[in-house]
C-alpha cells in the first residue's frame, strides 16, 4: 500500500517537474486571458479594416465578399455535382437536394489523390487533372449524359465579383501551382473541362470551405451564421450586414464574408506573440511571410511546431538526455495526428512513447510527460487564438444585430477539430469565456462543406433559371440589324405611299402638306404671339424677331392643362387656352393687344393653307370631344370671340416638328428635317413639290408633316411588336392607332416598362411576386424617371431610391432588373426611331441623285433631351442604316414656339404682299 502511494507521489512529482520545465521553456506560448482579449480587439479592428473600401487594399485580413446572401431556407432542390478541393482530401460528389419535397440531402462521393507534382506543378495541368477526376466520376456514376450544375468548394482566398467567379489571391497551405494566382479559377476549370467533349457541366458557384461548412450546418440549424475551419488550414466566414460591406453595392440584407483570418498578422500585427518557433516554421514553409495566424493554429503546422520545440529542447539538453535523432531533424516528421494521439486521455502517454520511439528516440518517462505537455501547450495556444478571433466575430454579429444577448450557431469542420481529443472542448470553453454575452452552439459539419456548396449552387441555379426567364422577355426587345433594315424599308414604302394621290387617303403615315415652303431667310421681323400645345408643357409665348441679325427675343409662360380639360369638351379646351392667353397678355402688360399669332398644335391636321388645320384625330394624352374633323384655327377664333376681350390674328397653325425644324433652320439653313422624340414621336421634312401629288405645282419644296407615329397601324410591323406593346396599346386613349409612336415615345415607354414589370412580377421574378397597387397605376414611369433610372452615373442604391419614391418596394436585385428592362425598352425605341430617320435621309439622298447627302435634323422632345442614351443610340442607328448620309443633329434649345413665330412672320409677309398686289 505504502509502495503504491510512494509510486503515485513519485509520479506526480515527476509530472509536476516536467510540466514546470516545459512551462518555463514555452512561457511565451501560453497566452493569458488579457492577451486573448487584446488579440480579440486587434482582430475586430482588422475586420473593419478589411471591410472598408479605402483600407481594404492594405488590409491583411481580406474580408472577402462571397455573394452568398442567405442561408438555406429549405426550398433548395435539384441534382448537383460538387468538387471539394483544398482541404486534406480532394473529393468529387453528386448531391441530390430535397427529393419529393422532403428536406433531405443524398450524396455520393469519391476521393481522388492530390499528388505534390499536381498541386505544386503547372496550373493548367492542375485544372486538367481536376477535370479528369470529374470526368472519371461522371463515368463511374453514369452521369455523362446529364447536364448538371456544379458547385466548386475551393478552399483558398478568392476575390469574387459574383458567385460564379473567383480570382485566386494567393495559394495557401500545401498548394502552389504555377500561373493560377490572379486568374479566375472558374474559367480555368471550365476551360479544362472543355477537353471532355462528352461532359456538359456548368459551374454556377465557387465557395470557400468555410462558406460551404456554414451552409451545410445552416441547412439543419437556421441559427448558423458562422463557419469555421480548423483543419489543414484555418479560416472563418460569417454573415455580415450588406450596409457594412463597402466593396459590394447595395445595403439590404446580409452577405457572407470569408474573413481569411489565416492572414491575420501578415502585416506584423502579431509579432509580439509570435515565437522563435513560429518564425522558423514560417521560413521553412511554402509561403514565407504569409498566413501568420494560420501557421500558429492549423493542422498543417502544429506537428511541425512541436517538432521544432522538441528539437530545441533536446539541443538544450532538456529532453532525451540531449540526444537527437535524424528523424527529429527532419521537417514534417511530426504531424497533427501525432499531436492528437499524444494528447489522448488514457493512451496518450503510451502513444507518446511509441511515437518518439518511431522517431528513433529513446524517451524516458519524464521525456514522455514533457513532450505530451509541449503538445498541450501548442494545441492549447491554437485553440486560444481561434477562440479569440471567433469571439471577435461573434461580438460583431451581436453588435450588428443590436441585441444584448446573441443566440447563434457556429458550423465547424476540419481534421484538427475533429480528431484532436481536447480541441473542441477547449475552444468552446474559451469562446464562452471571452464572449459571455453570446449563447453559442457549435455544430460539427458531419458531411463536409459540399452539402452547403450544393445549397449555394441550388440557389444559383434557381437564379440562373430566373435570369433565363428575364432574358427571354428582354430578348423580345432586341432588334437585329436585319429587322431594323426591314423597318427602314417599310417606313420608306409608307412615306412614298402617303405622297401619292391614289394612296394618300389610306396611308397610315399620313404625309400631311404643311404649306410651309421655305426656311426663314433672316428678313423676318416683328412681334408675334405663339401657342405651343401638345407636348409636355402648354406654353404661351411672345416672340420678338429683329430682322437682319437673326436674333429673337422670347418671353413665355407655362400653363397647366388639367386632365379634365384635355379629355373634356372641345369648347372647354379652347376656352381654357384663350384664358391662358388672356393671363399671359395680362402678365406681359399687353392686355388688349392684337398681335399675329402662330399656333403650334402638335397633332395631325389636314391643311389646305397655312392658317387652316382640320384635326384628323387626337393622339397622345388628348381626347377632347367635338374637335376631330374640325378646323382648330376656327375653334380658337370662336373661343376668342366667346371671350370677347381681345382680338388675335391667327396666321399659321404648325405642327411641333415643323416649328422645331424652323427654330433650328433659323440658325442652320441645312436643317430640312424636324424630329420630335418626346411625349409623342413624329418627323417632318422638306419635300420636293413635284413629289407631293396632293398639292398643285411642281416648283420648290414644301414641308411634309409625316405623322410617322401612325406607322404600323396597318399591321406592317406587327412582327416586332410584343405582347407588352399590345397591352399598352389596348390601355391607351387611341387603341390600334399610333403603333410606331407607342414603341418609340416618352408617353408610352414607361408604360411598356410597367407592363413588363407586371409580367415579371407575376412570374415571381420581381418584387417578391407581389404586384403592388402602385405598379398597377398607369403612367408612373414618366420619361424623366426612365432617364434617371438609366443614368450611368447612378449607383444601384440610387436607382432603388427612385423606385421607392415611385412607391415600388424594390430590393437591389429588383433594381438591377428594372434598370435592364428600362434599357431594353428605350434602346429599342431609339433604334426604331433611327430606322425611321434613316429611311427619310436615304429617300432625300436618292431623290436628289446624290452620292452623299449632308443634312441637319432639328430635334426636340424630352426623351431625346433627358434620356442618357436615347440620342446616342438613335444617331448610331442612323449612321449604320444610312451610311451615305452625313446627318447633323441639332437640338432645338428654344422649343417650337420660335419656329412657329418665324413661320407666322413669313406668312404675314406673304399675306401683306398678296394684299398689296
Ligand atoms: C472537409 C470539407 O470536411 O473539411 C472541406 O469538406 C474542408 O471543404 C475540409 O476544406 C477542411 O479540413 P481539412 O482538415 O481537410 O483541411
Ligand atoms: C417642346 C416644343 O420643346 O418639345 C413642343 O416646344 C414640343 O412644341 C415638345 O411638342 C415635344 O417634347 P415633349 O417631350 O414635351 O412632348
Ligand atoms: C486556408 C485558406 C482558406 C481556407 C482555409 C481552410 O486558410 O486560405 O481559404 O478556408 O485554409 O481550409
Ligand atoms: C404625336 C402627334 C404629332 C406630334 C408628335 C410629337 O405624334 O400626332 O403631331 O408631332 O406627337 O409631339
GROMACS .gro file of N, CA and C in nm, residues 337-356 365 368-369 372 419 421-422:
model
   81
  337UNK      N    1  -0.177   1.451  -3.654
  337UNK     CA    2  -0.238   1.328  -3.599
  337UNK      C    3  -0.155   1.273  -3.484
  338UNK      N    4  -0.021   1.295  -3.489
  338UNK     CA    5   0.064   1.252  -3.378
  338UNK      C    6   0.034   1.335  -3.254
  339UNK      N    7   0.022   1.466  -3.275
  339UNK     CA    8  -0.007   1.554  -3.163
  339UNK      C    9  -0.138   1.510  -3.097
  340UNK      N   10  -0.236   1.482  -3.181
  340UNK     CA   11  -0.367   1.440  -3.129
  340UNK      C   12  -0.353   1.310  -3.050
  341UNK      N   13  -0.277   1.217  -3.106
  341UNK     CA   14  -0.260   1.088  -3.039
  341UNK      C   15  -0.190   1.104  -2.904
  342UNK      N   16  -0.090   1.191  -2.903
  342UNK     CA   17  -0.012   1.210  -2.779
  342UNK      C   18  -0.097   1.274  -2.669
  343UNK      N   19  -0.200   1.348  -2.711
  343UNK     CA   20  -0.283   1.415  -2.612
  343UNK      C   21  -0.405   1.336  -2.569
  344UNK      N   22  -0.416   1.216  -2.620
  344UNK     CA   23  -0.531   1.132  -2.579
  344UNK      C   24  -0.530   1.112  -2.429
  345UNK      N   25  -0.652   1.103  -2.367
  345UNK     CA   26  -0.662   1.090  -2.220
  345UNK      C   27  -0.583   0.974  -2.163
  346UNK      N   28  -0.629   0.857  -2.202
  346UNK     CA   29  -0.570   0.740  -2.136
  346UNK      C   30  -0.444   0.693  -2.206
  347UNK      N   31  -0.456   0.669  -2.333
  347UNK     CA   32  -0.342   0.611  -2.406
  347UNK      C   33  -0.235   0.714  -2.438
  348UNK      N   34  -0.261   0.842  -2.409
  348UNK     CA   35  -0.173   0.948  -2.451
  348UNK      C   36  -0.026   0.923  -2.423
  349UNK      N   37   0.002   0.885  -2.303
  349UNK     CA   38   0.142   0.870  -2.265
  349UNK      C   39   0.208   0.754  -2.341
  350UNK      N   40   0.130   0.646  -2.352
  350UNK     CA   41   0.181   0.530  -2.425
  350UNK      C   42   0.201   0.567  -2.572
  351UNK      N   43   0.105   0.639  -2.626
  351UNK     CA   44   0.117   0.684  -2.766
  351UNK      C   45   0.243   0.768  -2.784
  352UNK      N   46   0.265   0.857  -2.688
  352UNK     CA   47   0.380   0.946  -2.696
  352UNK      C   48   0.509   0.864  -2.704
  353UNK      N   49   0.517   0.768  -2.615
  353UNK     CA   50   0.638   0.685  -2.616
  353UNK      C   51   0.657   0.621  -2.753
  354UNK      N   52   0.549   0.561  -2.801
  354UNK     CA   53   0.555   0.491  -2.930
  354UNK      C   54   0.600   0.585  -3.042
  355UNK      N   55   0.542   0.703  -3.042
  355UNK     CA   56   0.573   0.799  -3.149
  355UNK      C   57   0.719   0.842  -3.139
  356UNK      N   58   0.764   0.867  -3.017
  356UNK     CA   59   0.903   0.911  -3.001
  356UNK      C   60   1.000   0.801  -3.040
  365UNK      N   61   1.047   0.820  -1.906
  365UNK     CA   62   0.912   0.852  -1.860
  365UNK      C   63   0.896   1.004  -1.853
  368UNK      N   64   0.854   1.162  -2.190
  368UNK     CA   65   0.719   1.145  -2.246
  368UNK      C   66   0.622   1.246  -2.185
  369UNK      N   67   0.634   1.263  -2.056
  369UNK     CA   68   0.545   1.360  -1.990
  369UNK      C   69   0.572   1.501  -2.045
  372UNK      N   70   0.444   1.535  -2.403
  372UNK     CA   71   0.298   1.546  -2.402
  372UNK      C   72   0.256   1.689  -2.367
  419UNK      N   73  -1.027   1.543  -3.502
  419UNK     CA   74  -0.954   1.428  -3.445
  419UNK      C   75  -0.883   1.459  -3.314
  421UNK      N   76  -0.851   1.516  -2.942
  421UNK     CA   77  -0.947   1.482  -2.837
  421UNK      C   78  -0.992   1.600  -2.751
  422UNK      N   79  -0.904   1.696  -2.729
  422UNK     CA   80  -0.943   1.805  -2.638
  422UNK      C   81  -0.984   1.934  -2.708
   0.00000   0.00000   0.00000
